[in-house]
Coordinates of N, CA and C in Angstrom, one line a residue:
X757 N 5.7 -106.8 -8.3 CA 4.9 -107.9 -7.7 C 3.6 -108.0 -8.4
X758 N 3.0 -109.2 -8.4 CA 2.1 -109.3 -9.9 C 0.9 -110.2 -9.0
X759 N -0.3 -109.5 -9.1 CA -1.7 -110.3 -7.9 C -2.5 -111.1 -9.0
X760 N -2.5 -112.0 -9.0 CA -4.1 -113.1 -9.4 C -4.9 -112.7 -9.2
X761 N -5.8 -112.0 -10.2 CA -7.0 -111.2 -9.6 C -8.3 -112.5 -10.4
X762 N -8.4 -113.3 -11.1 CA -8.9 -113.8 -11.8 C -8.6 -114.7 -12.0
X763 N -9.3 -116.1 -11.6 CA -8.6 -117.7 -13.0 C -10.4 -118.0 -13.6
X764 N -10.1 -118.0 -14.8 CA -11.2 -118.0 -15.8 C -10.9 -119.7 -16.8
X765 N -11.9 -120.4 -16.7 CA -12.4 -121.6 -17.6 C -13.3 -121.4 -18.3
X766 N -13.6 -122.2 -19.1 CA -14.5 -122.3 -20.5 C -14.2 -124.1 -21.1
X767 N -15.3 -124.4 -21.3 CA -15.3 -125.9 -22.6 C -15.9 -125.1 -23.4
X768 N -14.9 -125.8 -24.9 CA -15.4 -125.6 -26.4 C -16.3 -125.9 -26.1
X769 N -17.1 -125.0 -27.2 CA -18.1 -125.0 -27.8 C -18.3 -124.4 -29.2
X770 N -19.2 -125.2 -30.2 CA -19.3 -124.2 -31.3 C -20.4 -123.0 -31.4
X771 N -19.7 -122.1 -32.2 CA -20.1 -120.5 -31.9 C -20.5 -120.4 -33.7
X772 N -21.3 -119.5 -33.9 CA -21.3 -119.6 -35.4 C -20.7 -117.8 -35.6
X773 N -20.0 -118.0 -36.6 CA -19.3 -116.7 -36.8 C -19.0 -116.6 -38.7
X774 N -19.4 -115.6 -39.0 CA -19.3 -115.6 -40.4 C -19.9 -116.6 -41.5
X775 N -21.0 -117.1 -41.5 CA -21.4 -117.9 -42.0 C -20.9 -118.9 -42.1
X776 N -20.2 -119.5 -40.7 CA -19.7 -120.8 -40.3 C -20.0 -121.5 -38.9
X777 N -20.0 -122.2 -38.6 CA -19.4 -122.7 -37.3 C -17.9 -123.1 -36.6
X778 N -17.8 -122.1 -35.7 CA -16.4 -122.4 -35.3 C -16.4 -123.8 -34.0
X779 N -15.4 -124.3 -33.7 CA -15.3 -125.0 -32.5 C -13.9 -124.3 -31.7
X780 N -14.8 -123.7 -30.4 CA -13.8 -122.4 -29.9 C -14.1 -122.7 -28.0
X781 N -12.9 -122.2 -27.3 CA -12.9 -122.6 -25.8 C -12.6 -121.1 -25.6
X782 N -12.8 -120.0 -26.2 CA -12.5 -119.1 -26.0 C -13.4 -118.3 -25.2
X783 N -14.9 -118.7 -24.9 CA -15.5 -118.7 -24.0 C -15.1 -118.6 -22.4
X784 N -14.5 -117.8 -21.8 CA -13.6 -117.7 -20.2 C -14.7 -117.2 -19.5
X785 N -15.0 -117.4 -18.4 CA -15.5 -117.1 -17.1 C -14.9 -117.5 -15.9
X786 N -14.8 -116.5 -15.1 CA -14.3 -116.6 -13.7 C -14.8 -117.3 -12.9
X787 N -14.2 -118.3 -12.2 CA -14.8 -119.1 -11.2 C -14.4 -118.9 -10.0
X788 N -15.0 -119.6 -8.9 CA -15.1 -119.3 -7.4 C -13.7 -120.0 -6.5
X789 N -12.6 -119.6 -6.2 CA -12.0 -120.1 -5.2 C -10.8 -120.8 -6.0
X790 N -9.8 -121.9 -5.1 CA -8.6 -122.5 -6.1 C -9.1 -123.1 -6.9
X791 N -8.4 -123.7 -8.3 CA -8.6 -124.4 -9.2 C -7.3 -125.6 -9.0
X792 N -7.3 -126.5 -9.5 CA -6.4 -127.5 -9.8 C -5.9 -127.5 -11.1
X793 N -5.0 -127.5 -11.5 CA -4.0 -126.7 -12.7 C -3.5 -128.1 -12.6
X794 N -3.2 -128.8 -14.0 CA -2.6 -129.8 -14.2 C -1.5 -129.4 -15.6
X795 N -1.1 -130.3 -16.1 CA 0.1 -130.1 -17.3 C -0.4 -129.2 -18.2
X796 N -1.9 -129.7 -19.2 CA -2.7 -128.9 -20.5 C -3.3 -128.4 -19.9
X797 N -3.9 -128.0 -18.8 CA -4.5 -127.0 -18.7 C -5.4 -127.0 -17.5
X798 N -6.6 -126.0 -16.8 CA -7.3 -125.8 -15.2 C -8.4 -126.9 -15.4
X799 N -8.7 -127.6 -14.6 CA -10.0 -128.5 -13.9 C -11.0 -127.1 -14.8
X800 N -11.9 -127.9 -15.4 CA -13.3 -127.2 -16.1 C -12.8 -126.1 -17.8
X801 N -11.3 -126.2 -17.8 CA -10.9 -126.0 -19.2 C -10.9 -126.5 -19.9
X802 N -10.7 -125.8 -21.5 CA -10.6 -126.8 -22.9 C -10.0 -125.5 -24.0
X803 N -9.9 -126.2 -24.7 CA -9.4 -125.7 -26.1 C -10.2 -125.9 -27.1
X804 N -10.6 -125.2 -27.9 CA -11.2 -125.9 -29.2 C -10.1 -126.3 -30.4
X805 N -9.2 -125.6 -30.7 CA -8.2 -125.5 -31.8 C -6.9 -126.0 -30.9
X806 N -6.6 -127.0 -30.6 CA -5.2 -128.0 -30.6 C -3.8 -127.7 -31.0
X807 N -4.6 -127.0 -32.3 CA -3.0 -127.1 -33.1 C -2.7 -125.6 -32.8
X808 N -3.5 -124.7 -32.2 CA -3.0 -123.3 -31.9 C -2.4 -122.7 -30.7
X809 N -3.6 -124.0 -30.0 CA -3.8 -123.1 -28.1 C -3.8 -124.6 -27.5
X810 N -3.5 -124.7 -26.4 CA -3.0 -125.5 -25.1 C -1.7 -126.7 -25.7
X811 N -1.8 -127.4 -24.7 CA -0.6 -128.2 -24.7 C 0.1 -128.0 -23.6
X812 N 1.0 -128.7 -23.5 CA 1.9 -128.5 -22.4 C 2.6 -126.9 -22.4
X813 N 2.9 -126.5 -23.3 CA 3.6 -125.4 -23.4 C 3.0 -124.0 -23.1
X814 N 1.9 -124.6 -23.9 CA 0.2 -123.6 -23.6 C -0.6 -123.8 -22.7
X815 N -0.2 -124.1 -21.6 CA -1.1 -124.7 -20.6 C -2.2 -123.4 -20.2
X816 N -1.7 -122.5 -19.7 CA -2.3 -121.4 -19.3 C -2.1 -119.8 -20.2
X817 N -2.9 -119.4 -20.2 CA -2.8 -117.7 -20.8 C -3.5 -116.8 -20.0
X818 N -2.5 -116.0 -20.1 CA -1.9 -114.8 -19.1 C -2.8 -113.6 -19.5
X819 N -3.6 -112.5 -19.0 CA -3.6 -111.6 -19.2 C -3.9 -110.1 -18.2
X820 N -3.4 -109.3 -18.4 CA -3.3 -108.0 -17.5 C -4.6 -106.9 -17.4
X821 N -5.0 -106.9 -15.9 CA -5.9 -106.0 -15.8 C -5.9 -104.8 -16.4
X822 N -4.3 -104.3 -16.9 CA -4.1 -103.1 -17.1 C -4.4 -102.9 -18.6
X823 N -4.5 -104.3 -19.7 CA -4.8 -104.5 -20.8 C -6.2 -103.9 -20.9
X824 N -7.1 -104.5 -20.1 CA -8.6 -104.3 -20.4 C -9.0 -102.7 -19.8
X825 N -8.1 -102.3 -19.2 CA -8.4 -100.7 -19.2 C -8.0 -99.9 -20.6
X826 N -6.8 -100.7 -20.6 CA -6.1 -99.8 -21.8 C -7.5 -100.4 -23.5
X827 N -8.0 -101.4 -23.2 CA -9.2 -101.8 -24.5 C -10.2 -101.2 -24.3
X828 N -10.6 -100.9 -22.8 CA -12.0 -100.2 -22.6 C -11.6 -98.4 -23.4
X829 N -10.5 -98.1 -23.2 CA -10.3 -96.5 -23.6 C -10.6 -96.5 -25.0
X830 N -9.3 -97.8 -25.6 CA -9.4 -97.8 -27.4 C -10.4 -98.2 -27.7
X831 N -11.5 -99.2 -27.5 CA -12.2 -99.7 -27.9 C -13.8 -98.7 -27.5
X832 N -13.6 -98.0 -26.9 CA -14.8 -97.2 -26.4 C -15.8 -98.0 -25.9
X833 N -15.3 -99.0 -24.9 CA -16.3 -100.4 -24.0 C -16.5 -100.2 -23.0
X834 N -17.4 -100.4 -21.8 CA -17.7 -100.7 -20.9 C -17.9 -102.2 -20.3
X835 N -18.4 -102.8 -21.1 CA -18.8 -104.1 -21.4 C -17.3 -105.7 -21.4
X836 N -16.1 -104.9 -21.2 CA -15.1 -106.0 -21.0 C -15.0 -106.7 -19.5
X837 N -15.4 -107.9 -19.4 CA -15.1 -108.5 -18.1 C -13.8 -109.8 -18.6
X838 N -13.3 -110.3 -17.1 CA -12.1 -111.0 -17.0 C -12.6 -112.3 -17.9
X839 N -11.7 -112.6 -18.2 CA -12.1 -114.1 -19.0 C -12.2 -113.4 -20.8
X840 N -12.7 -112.4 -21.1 CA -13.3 -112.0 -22.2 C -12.2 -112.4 -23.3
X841 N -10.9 -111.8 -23.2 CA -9.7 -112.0 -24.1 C -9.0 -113.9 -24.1
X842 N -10.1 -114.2 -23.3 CA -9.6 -116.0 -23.5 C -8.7 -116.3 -22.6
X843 N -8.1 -115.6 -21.8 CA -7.0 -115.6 -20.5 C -7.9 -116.4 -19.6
X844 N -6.8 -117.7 -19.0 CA -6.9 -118.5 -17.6 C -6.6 -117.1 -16.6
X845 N -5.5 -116.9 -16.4 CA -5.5 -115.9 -15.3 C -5.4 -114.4 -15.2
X846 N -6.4 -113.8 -15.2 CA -6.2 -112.1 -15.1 C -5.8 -111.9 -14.2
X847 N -4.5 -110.9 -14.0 CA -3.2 -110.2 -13.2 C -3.2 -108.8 -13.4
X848 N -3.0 -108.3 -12.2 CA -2.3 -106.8 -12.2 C -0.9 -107.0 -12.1
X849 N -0.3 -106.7 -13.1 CA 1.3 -106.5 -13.3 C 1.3 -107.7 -14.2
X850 N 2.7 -107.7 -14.7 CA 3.4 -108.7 -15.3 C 3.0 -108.4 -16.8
X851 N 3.3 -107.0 -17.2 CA 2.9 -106.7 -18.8 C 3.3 -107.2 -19.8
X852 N 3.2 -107.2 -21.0 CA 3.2 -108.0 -21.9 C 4.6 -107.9 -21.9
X853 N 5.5 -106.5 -22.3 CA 6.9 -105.9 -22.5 C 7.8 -106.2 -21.5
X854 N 7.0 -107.1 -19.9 CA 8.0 -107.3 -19.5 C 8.5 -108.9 -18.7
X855 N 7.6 -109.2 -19.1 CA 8.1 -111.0 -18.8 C 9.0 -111.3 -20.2
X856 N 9.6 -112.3 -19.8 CA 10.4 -112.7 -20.7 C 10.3 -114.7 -20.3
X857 N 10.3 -115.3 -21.7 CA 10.5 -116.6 -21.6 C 11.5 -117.3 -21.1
X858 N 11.0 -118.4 -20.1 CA 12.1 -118.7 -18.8 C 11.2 -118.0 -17.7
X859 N 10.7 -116.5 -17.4 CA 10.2 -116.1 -16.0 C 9.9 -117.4 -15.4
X860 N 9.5 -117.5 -14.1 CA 8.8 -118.2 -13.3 C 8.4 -118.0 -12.5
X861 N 7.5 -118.2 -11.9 CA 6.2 -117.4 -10.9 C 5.7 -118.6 -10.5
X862 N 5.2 -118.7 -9.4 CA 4.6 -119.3 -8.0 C 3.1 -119.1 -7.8
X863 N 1.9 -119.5 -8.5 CA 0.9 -119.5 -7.6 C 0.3 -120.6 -7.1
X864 N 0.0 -120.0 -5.9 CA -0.6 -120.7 -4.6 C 0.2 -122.3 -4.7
X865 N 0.1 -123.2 -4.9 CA 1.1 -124.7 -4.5 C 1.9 -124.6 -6.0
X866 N 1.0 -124.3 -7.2 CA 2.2 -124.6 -8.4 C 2.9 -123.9 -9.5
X867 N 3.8 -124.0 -9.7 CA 4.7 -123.1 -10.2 C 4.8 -123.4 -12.0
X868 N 4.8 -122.1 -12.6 CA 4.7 -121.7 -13.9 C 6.0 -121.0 -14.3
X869 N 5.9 -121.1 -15.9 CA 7.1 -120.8 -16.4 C 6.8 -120.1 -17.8
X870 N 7.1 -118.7 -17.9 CA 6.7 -118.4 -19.3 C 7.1 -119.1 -20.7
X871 N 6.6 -119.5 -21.5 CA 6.8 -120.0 -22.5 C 6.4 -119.6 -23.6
X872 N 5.8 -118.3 -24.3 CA 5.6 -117.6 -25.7 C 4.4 -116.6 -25.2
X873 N 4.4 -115.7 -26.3 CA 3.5 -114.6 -26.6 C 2.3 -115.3 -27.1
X874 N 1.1 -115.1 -27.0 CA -0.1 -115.2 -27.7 C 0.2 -114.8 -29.1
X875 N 0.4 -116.4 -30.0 CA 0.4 -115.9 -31.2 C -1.4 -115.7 -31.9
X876 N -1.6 -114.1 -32.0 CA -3.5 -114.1 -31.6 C -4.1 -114.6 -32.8
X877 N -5.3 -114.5 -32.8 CA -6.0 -115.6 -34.1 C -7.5 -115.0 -33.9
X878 N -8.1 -115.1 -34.8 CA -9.3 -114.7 -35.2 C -10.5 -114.7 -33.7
X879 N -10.5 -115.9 -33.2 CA -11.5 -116.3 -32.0 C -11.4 -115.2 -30.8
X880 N -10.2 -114.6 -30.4 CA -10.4 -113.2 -29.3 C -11.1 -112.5 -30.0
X881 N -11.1 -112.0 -31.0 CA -12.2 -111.2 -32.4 C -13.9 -112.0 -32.5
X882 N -13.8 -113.2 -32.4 CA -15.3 -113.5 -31.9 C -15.8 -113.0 -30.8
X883 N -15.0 -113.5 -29.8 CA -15.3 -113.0 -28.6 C -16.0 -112.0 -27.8
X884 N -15.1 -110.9 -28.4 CA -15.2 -109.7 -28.5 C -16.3 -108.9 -29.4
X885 N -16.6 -109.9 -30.5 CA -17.2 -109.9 -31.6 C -16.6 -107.8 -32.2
X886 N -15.5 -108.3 -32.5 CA -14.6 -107.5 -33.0 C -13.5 -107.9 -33.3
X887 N -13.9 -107.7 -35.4 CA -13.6 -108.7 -36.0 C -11.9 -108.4 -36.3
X888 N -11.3 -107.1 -36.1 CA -10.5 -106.8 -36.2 C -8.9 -107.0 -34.7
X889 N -10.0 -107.7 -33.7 CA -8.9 -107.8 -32.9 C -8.1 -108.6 -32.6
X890 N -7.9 -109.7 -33.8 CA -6.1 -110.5 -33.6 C -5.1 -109.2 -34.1
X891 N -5.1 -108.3 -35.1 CA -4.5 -107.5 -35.4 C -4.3 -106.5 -34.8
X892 N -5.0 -106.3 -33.8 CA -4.9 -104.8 -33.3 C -4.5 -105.5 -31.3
X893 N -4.4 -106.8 -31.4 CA -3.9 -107.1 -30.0 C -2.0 -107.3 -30.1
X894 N -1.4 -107.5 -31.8 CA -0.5 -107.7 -32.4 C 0.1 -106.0 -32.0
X895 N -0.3 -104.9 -32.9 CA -0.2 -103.9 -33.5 C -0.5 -102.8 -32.0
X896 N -0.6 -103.3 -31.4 CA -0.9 -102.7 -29.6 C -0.3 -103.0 -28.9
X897 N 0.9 -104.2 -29.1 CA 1.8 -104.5 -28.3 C 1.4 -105.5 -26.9
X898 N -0.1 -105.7 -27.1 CA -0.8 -106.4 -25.7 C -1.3 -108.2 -25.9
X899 N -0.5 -108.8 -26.7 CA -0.8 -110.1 -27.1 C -1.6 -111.1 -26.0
X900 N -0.9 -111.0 -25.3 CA -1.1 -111.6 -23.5 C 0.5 -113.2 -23.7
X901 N 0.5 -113.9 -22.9 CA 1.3 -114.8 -22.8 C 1.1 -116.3 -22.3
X902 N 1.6 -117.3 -22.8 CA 1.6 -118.6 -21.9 C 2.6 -119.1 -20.8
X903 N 1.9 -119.9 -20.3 CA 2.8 -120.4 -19.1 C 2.5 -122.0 -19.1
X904 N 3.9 -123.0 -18.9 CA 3.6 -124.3 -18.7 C 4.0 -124.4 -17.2
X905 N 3.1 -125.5 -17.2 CA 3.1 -125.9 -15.3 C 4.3 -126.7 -15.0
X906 N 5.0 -126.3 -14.2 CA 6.5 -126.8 -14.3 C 5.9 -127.6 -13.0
X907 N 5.2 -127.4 -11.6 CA 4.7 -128.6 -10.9 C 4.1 -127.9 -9.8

């Protein structure tokens, strides 16, 4: 059994990283009380990058409380709060190794359906401003996951 401990939003914004500017929604913070979850994505979300992250298929991303313990040990952090890894909903349970595409899960009025792994990308490595972690969220086995809103 798998608790909602977290639903985290963010609007793009550009961030400057590497002697560039990105346009990135990877910015998450946790907000107060229900959200209204529609097809692409929660009331007060965005995406910066289209062709990578949301859509119908990508509506929401998943990630595990048990992740950010397991980053705080490797990563020698203190400093990780929910939202940080770019996840709509932080969860106790539902590990990366054990949902499978098809699951489907129920929260509060609407119902979700796994639909792929976090294929990861440079911007959790902004975030984090740890330049190395699309590779090491790959190479750790902790990608996180999507879910489309079935209704």
């Amino acid at each position: 059994m798998a608790t909602l401990l977290s639903v985290n939003v963010g609007r793009p914004k550009d961030v400057r990283w590497r002697d560039r500017t990105v346009h990135t929604g990877a910015w998450k913070h946790p907000v107060d009380g229900p959200q209204m979850v529609r097809r692409l994505n929660i009331d007060g979300d965005g995406q910066g990058d289209l062709q990578g992250h949301g859509g119908e298929q990508r509506a929401v991303l998943v990630y595990q409380t048990q992740s950010y313990a397991y980053w705080r040990k490797v990563l020698e952090r203190d400093d990780l709060e929910f939202g940080q890894f770019g996840e709509n909903f932080t969860v106790d349970g539902l590990a990366d190794d054990e949902v499978c595409i098809g699951d489907r899960y129920r929260i509060g009025e609407a119902e979700f359906e796994v639909t792929q792994p976090r294929v990861t990308c440079y911007r959790v490595g902004m975030r984090l401003n740890e330049p190395r972690m699309a590779s090491l969220l790959v190479a750790h086995h902790r990608p996180a996951f999507y879910l489309r809103v079935i209704a």
